[in-house]
Amino acid sequence: MALKRVPLRTIIKVVGIATLPSLVVLSLFAVNERLSIHSFLFGYIAVWVGTWMVVVPLLMNLRALTEYIFDLSEDKKTLVPELNVLKTIFNIPEALLRLRAVWDHKAMDMQMVIREGEVIVDTLPDILLMLNDRLHIVRTNRAARTVFGQNLAKKKIESVIPSRLLLDAVVAVNEDFRGREVEFRLEEPVVRDFLAVIERLSASDKGGVSLVITMNDITELKSVEQMRADFVANASHEIRTPLASISGLIETIRGPARDDDKAIDEFLEIMAEQAERMRQLINDLLSLSKIEMNAHTPPIDRVDFVKVVQREIKMFDLIAREKKVHIVLDVPDDVPDVIGERNELAQVVHNLVGNALKYGSANSEVLITVRVTTELPPDIVVRSHTRMLLFSVRDEGEGIAKEHLARLTERFYRVDSARTRQVGGTGLGLAIVKGILTRHKGVISITSTVGKGSVFSVYVPLYDA
Ligand code: ADP
């Protein structure tokens, strides 16, 4: 690389300063008449020329060195200049080359760390938003863009997330530098709950990142929390009702009905019924809790489903005869086994046949069918099984209105609470069926016609499917 020229004024200034001591010495000699004026002039010019010849290349080298250092500080990729003069004195070019290599290496390392950081931030499942001190969005990660839209940069936080709670917390953190956590809800486009953690960075450039907000969608967590609270409230209510009835009757027997044997008999019968209801309820609650506990360990046994059905139906013989309901079992030969847990599958059969008898009309028929099928109901997506066992129970009862169908498998959901209690239901039977089927990777489908009856169909994976 060619070296640039040095301005003449600079050269003259430097040569002038460098030759000043010689000028003083020569002048002293001339004043004391030990040097003629010609010799003085000749001597000084010789010193000038000599100094000039040394200083000019040195200055050119120094100028190139200075420019190179400026380029380095601005991260410009210029070549190290050929500093011949400096090289002969201190080998400065070699020192510069090494400095440049270390500098480049460190810059590359830093860029890699930054890129890694960006990838990590971008792939974080948590939503991340970075704001400047005027509460404009500066940076986001992919999760944030997926939830709140692609073009978030430079927008005000409140225009992207319209929540008063969040905004107040962000403003407060921005002012007092104390991090905060805030839970808030967005109603649009669907109701979602979020938990946000807001932190203030201590120092930032003007317009740079001042606030970091990380957020989690806690909608599901909230709804599970709510479901648990509802469940406990419902269960307590269900237990308290028969208990209150039993306590009331005990008081009556002790007091006003003390000597009325007929009434006492009647009351004792009601108390026995209520106690039975409590027993059933507690059994169902225990079943549900057991199913929940095992939910993540799929069953592995080979079960002869037809045998399970035949055995369960036998248990309903007496009730069916009392209600004059004719149970018809339609099972082809050679039905293959299913994967499952025998007791749980027995409970599915028990609850569905039990319901058909409970809610079916007197003098009617309950048709129980077992089939192998590849046709699943259209609203149901089952991933791994193409052939499944279909077990369906058809009753001739009053049927269920359409709007109730989707909610029948919720815990304690009843179409008509008074009527259900009257027939001895706990409101948990179908929730238990659904829980068991989920664990078995099976499904339930319900169809019904008001005034005609209902069909409850369950699909269970075959052992050899
Ligand atoms: P329960 O123990 O109260 O019967 P389930 O969970 O088994 O609870 O059923 C929930 C509700 O679904 C019942 O309360 C009832 O209203 C309705 N139901 C269930 N099976 C039938 C059926 N075969 N016919 C009509 N309604 C039914």
PDB file of C-alpha atoms in Angstrom, residues 111-230:
ATOM      1  CA  GLN A 111     -20.536 -12.088  16.879  1.00  0.00           C
ATOM      2  CA  MET A 112     -20.981 -15.802  17.458  1.00  0.00           C
ATOM      3  CA  VAL A 113     -22.066 -15.233  21.062  1.00  0.00           C
ATOM      4  CA  ILE A 114     -24.527 -12.588  19.887  1.00  0.00           C
ATOM      5  CA  ARG A 115     -25.900 -14.885  17.172  1.00  0.00           C
ATOM      6  CA  GLU A 116     -26.224 -17.781  19.634  1.00  0.00           C
ATOM      7  CA  GLY A 117     -28.022 -15.480  22.068  1.00  0.00           C
ATOM      8  CA  GLU A 118     -30.383 -14.384  19.324  1.00  0.00           C
ATOM      9  CA  VAL A 119     -31.195 -17.979  18.366  1.00  0.00           C
ATOM     10  CA  ILE A 120     -31.794 -18.937  22.006  1.00  0.00           C
ATOM     11  CA  VAL A 121     -34.033 -15.920  22.580  1.00  0.00           C
ATOM     12  CA  ASP A 122     -35.887 -16.600  19.352  1.00  0.00           C
ATOM     13  CA  THR A 123     -36.579 -20.252  20.086  1.00  0.00           C
ATOM     14  CA  LEU A 124     -37.581 -19.708  23.709  1.00  0.00           C
ATOM     15  CA  PRO A 125     -41.138 -20.940  24.251  1.00  0.00           C
ATOM     16  CA  ASP A 126     -41.824 -17.944  26.505  1.00  0.00           C
ATOM     17  CA  ILE A 127     -42.987 -14.726  24.928  1.00  0.00           C
ATOM     18  CA  LEU A 128     -40.270 -12.065  25.063  1.00  0.00           C
ATOM     19  CA  LEU A 129     -40.637  -8.349  24.383  1.00  0.00           C
ATOM     20  CA  MET A 130     -37.971  -5.687  24.841  1.00  0.00           C
ATOM     21  CA  LEU A 131     -38.976  -2.053  25.143  1.00  0.00           C
ATOM     22  CA  ASN A 132     -37.163   1.251  25.182  1.00  0.00           C
ATOM     23  CA  ASP A 133     -37.780   3.812  27.916  1.00  0.00           C
ATOM     24  CA  ARG A 134     -40.584   5.370  25.877  1.00  0.00           C
ATOM     25  CA  LEU A 135     -42.323   1.956  25.982  1.00  0.00           C
ATOM     26  CA  HIS A 136     -41.918   1.249  22.288  1.00  0.00           C
ATOM     27  CA  ILE A 137     -41.112  -2.309  21.261  1.00  0.00           C
ATOM     28  CA  VAL A 138     -37.472  -2.662  20.240  1.00  0.00           C
ATOM     29  CA  ARG A 139     -37.056  -6.430  19.944  1.00  0.00           C
ATOM     30  CA  THR A 140     -39.240  -9.540  20.105  1.00  0.00           C
ATOM     31  CA  ASN A 141     -38.801 -13.277  19.847  1.00  0.00           C
ATOM     32  CA  ARG A 142     -40.658 -15.745  17.649  1.00  0.00           C
ATOM     33  CA  ALA A 143     -43.168 -16.713  20.379  1.00  0.00           C
ATOM     34  CA  ALA A 144     -44.118 -13.050  20.793  1.00  0.00           C
ATOM     35  CA  ARG A 145     -44.586 -12.601  17.065  1.00  0.00           C
ATOM     36  CA  THR A 146     -46.685 -15.779  16.822  1.00  0.00           C
ATOM     37  CA  VAL A 147     -49.057 -14.565  19.530  1.00  0.00           C
ATOM     38  CA  PHE A 148     -49.164 -10.814  18.860  1.00  0.00           C
ATOM     39  CA  GLY A 149     -48.391 -10.533  15.123  1.00  0.00           C
ATOM     40  CA  GLN A 150     -45.338 -10.131  12.910  1.00  0.00           C
ATOM     41  CA  ASN A 151     -44.731  -6.388  12.757  1.00  0.00           C
ATOM     42  CA  LEU A 152     -44.273  -5.373  16.343  1.00  0.00           C
ATOM     43  CA  ALA A 153     -41.143  -3.237  16.089  1.00  0.00           C
ATOM     44  CA  LYS A 154     -41.523   0.435  17.068  1.00  0.00           C
ATOM     45  CA  LYS A 155     -45.141  -0.070  18.163  1.00  0.00           C
ATOM     46  CA  LYS A 156     -46.269   1.110  21.600  1.00  0.00           C
ATOM     47  CA  ILE A 157     -46.753  -1.733  24.036  1.00  0.00           C
ATOM     48  CA  GLU A 158     -50.384  -0.771  24.794  1.00  0.00           C
ATOM     49  CA  SER A 159     -51.321  -0.874  21.121  1.00  0.00           C
ATOM     50  CA  VAL A 160     -50.032  -4.462  20.849  1.00  0.00           C
ATOM     51  CA  ILE A 161     -51.230  -5.731  24.254  1.00  0.00           C
ATOM     52  CA  PRO A 162     -54.280  -3.745  25.306  1.00  0.00           C
ATOM     53  CA  SER A 163     -54.214  -4.465  29.026  1.00  0.00           C
ATOM     54  CA  ARG A 164     -54.427  -1.724  31.646  1.00  0.00           C
ATOM     55  CA  LEU A 165     -52.900  -4.027  34.269  1.00  0.00           C
ATOM     56  CA  LEU A 166     -49.857  -4.765  32.146  1.00  0.00           C
ATOM     57  CA  LEU A 167     -49.376  -1.151  31.098  1.00  0.00           C
ATOM     58  CA  ASP A 168     -49.569   0.137  34.689  1.00  0.00           C
ATOM     59  CA  ALA A 169     -46.986  -2.420  35.773  1.00  0.00           C
ATOM     60  CA  VAL A 170     -44.685  -1.572  32.846  1.00  0.00           C
ATOM     61  CA  VAL A 171     -44.911   2.165  33.580  1.00  0.00           C
ATOM     62  CA  ALA A 172     -44.205   1.556  37.272  1.00  0.00           C
ATOM     63  CA  VAL A 173     -41.160  -0.634  36.557  1.00  0.00           C
ATOM     64  CA  ASN A 174     -39.878   1.930  34.081  1.00  0.00           C
ATOM     65  CA  GLU A 175     -40.067   4.614  36.759  1.00  0.00           C
ATOM     66  CA  ASP A 176     -38.870   2.927  39.926  1.00  0.00           C
ATOM     67  CA  PHE A 177     -36.578   0.233  38.412  1.00  0.00           C
ATOM     68  CA  ARG A 178     -38.205  -2.484  40.584  1.00  0.00           C
ATOM     69  CA  GLY A 179     -39.168  -5.650  38.673  1.00  0.00           C
ATOM     70  CA  ARG A 180     -42.776  -6.824  38.907  1.00  0.00           C
ATOM     71  CA  GLU A 181     -45.016  -9.794  38.070  1.00  0.00           C
ATOM     72  CA  VAL A 182     -48.496  -9.229  36.766  1.00  0.00           C
ATOM     73  CA  GLU A 183     -51.342 -11.510  35.691  1.00  0.00           C
ATOM     74  CA  PHE A 184     -53.697 -10.163  33.066  1.00  0.00           C
ATOM     75  CA  ARG A 185     -56.387 -11.314  30.655  1.00  0.00           C
ATOM     76  CA  LEU A 186     -56.961 -10.541  26.984  1.00  0.00           C
ATOM     77  CA  GLU A 187     -60.521 -10.969  25.741  1.00  0.00           C
ATOM     78  CA  GLU A 188     -59.818 -10.787  21.980  1.00  0.00           C
ATOM     79  CA  PRO A 189     -59.713 -12.749  19.698  1.00  0.00           C
ATOM     80  CA  VAL A 190     -60.270 -15.457  22.339  1.00  0.00           C
ATOM     81  CA  VAL A 191     -60.024 -15.203  26.111  1.00  0.00           C
ATOM     82  CA  ARG A 192     -56.430 -15.796  27.211  1.00  0.00           C
ATOM     83  CA  ASP A 193     -54.670 -15.359  30.549  1.00  0.00           C
ATOM     84  CA  PHE A 194     -51.018 -14.359  30.802  1.00  0.00           C
ATOM     85  CA  LEU A 195     -48.417 -14.059  33.510  1.00  0.00           C
ATOM     86  CA  ALA A 196     -45.840 -11.367  32.731  1.00  0.00           C
ATOM     87  CA  VAL A 197     -42.521 -10.699  34.466  1.00  0.00           C
ATOM     88  CA  ILE A 198     -41.173  -7.202  33.855  1.00  0.00           C
ATOM     89  CA  GLU A 199     -37.574  -6.208  34.537  1.00  0.00           C
ATOM     90  CA  ARG A 200     -35.820  -2.849  34.050  1.00  0.00           C
ATOM     91  CA  LEU A 201     -32.253  -2.781  32.743  1.00  0.00           C
ATOM     92  CA  SER A 202     -30.136  -0.289  34.679  1.00  0.00           C
ATOM     93  CA  ALA A 203     -28.514   1.544  31.797  1.00  0.00           C
ATOM     94  CA  SER A 204     -29.287   1.741  28.113  1.00  0.00           C
ATOM     95  CA  ASP A 205     -28.469   3.929  25.125  1.00  0.00           C
ATOM     96  CA  LYS A 206     -31.058   6.429  24.037  1.00  0.00           C
ATOM     97  CA  GLY A 207     -33.728   4.381  22.320  1.00  0.00           C
ATOM     98  CA  GLY A 208     -32.066   1.063  23.312  1.00  0.00           C
ATOM     99  CA  VAL A 209     -33.533  -1.758  25.413  1.00  0.00           C
ATOM    100  CA  SER A 210     -34.685  -0.539  28.826  1.00  0.00           C
ATOM    101  CA  LEU A 211     -37.370  -3.044  29.768  1.00  0.00           C
ATOM    102  CA  VAL A 212     -37.592  -6.788  29.289  1.00  0.00           C
ATOM    103  CA  ILE A 213     -40.998  -8.476  29.503  1.00  0.00           C
ATOM    104  CA  THR A 214     -41.272 -12.272  29.548  1.00  0.00           C
ATOM    105  CA  MET A 215     -44.735 -13.756  29.369  1.00  0.00           C
ATOM    106  CA  ASN A 216     -46.428 -17.137  29.661  1.00  0.00           C
ATOM    107  CA  ASP A 217     -49.848 -18.113  28.405  1.00  0.00           C
ATOM    108  CA  ILE A 218     -51.464 -19.514  31.570  1.00  0.00           C
ATOM    109  CA  THR A 219     -54.979 -19.931  30.152  1.00  0.00           C
ATOM    110  CA  GLU A 220     -54.922 -23.693  30.519  1.00  0.00           C
ATOM    111  CA  LEU A 221     -53.453 -23.550  34.005  1.00  0.00           C
ATOM    112  CA  LYS A 222     -56.168 -21.116  35.049  1.00  0.00           C
ATOM    113  CA  SER A 223     -58.934 -23.256  33.626  1.00  0.00           C
ATOM    114  CA  VAL A 224     -57.522 -26.370  35.352  1.00  0.00           C
ATOM    115  CA  GLU A 225     -57.391 -24.366  38.593  1.00  0.00           C
ATOM    116  CA  GLN A 226     -60.984 -23.289  38.061  1.00  0.00           C
ATOM    117  CA  MET A 227     -62.043 -26.845  37.230  1.00  0.00           C
ATOM    118  CA  ARG A 228     -60.435 -28.132  40.406  1.00  0.00           C
ATOM    119  CA  ALA A 229     -62.129 -25.474  42.508  1.00  0.00           C
ATOM    120  CA  ASP A 230     -65.488 -26.248  40.840  1.00  0.00           C
TER     121      ASP A 230
END
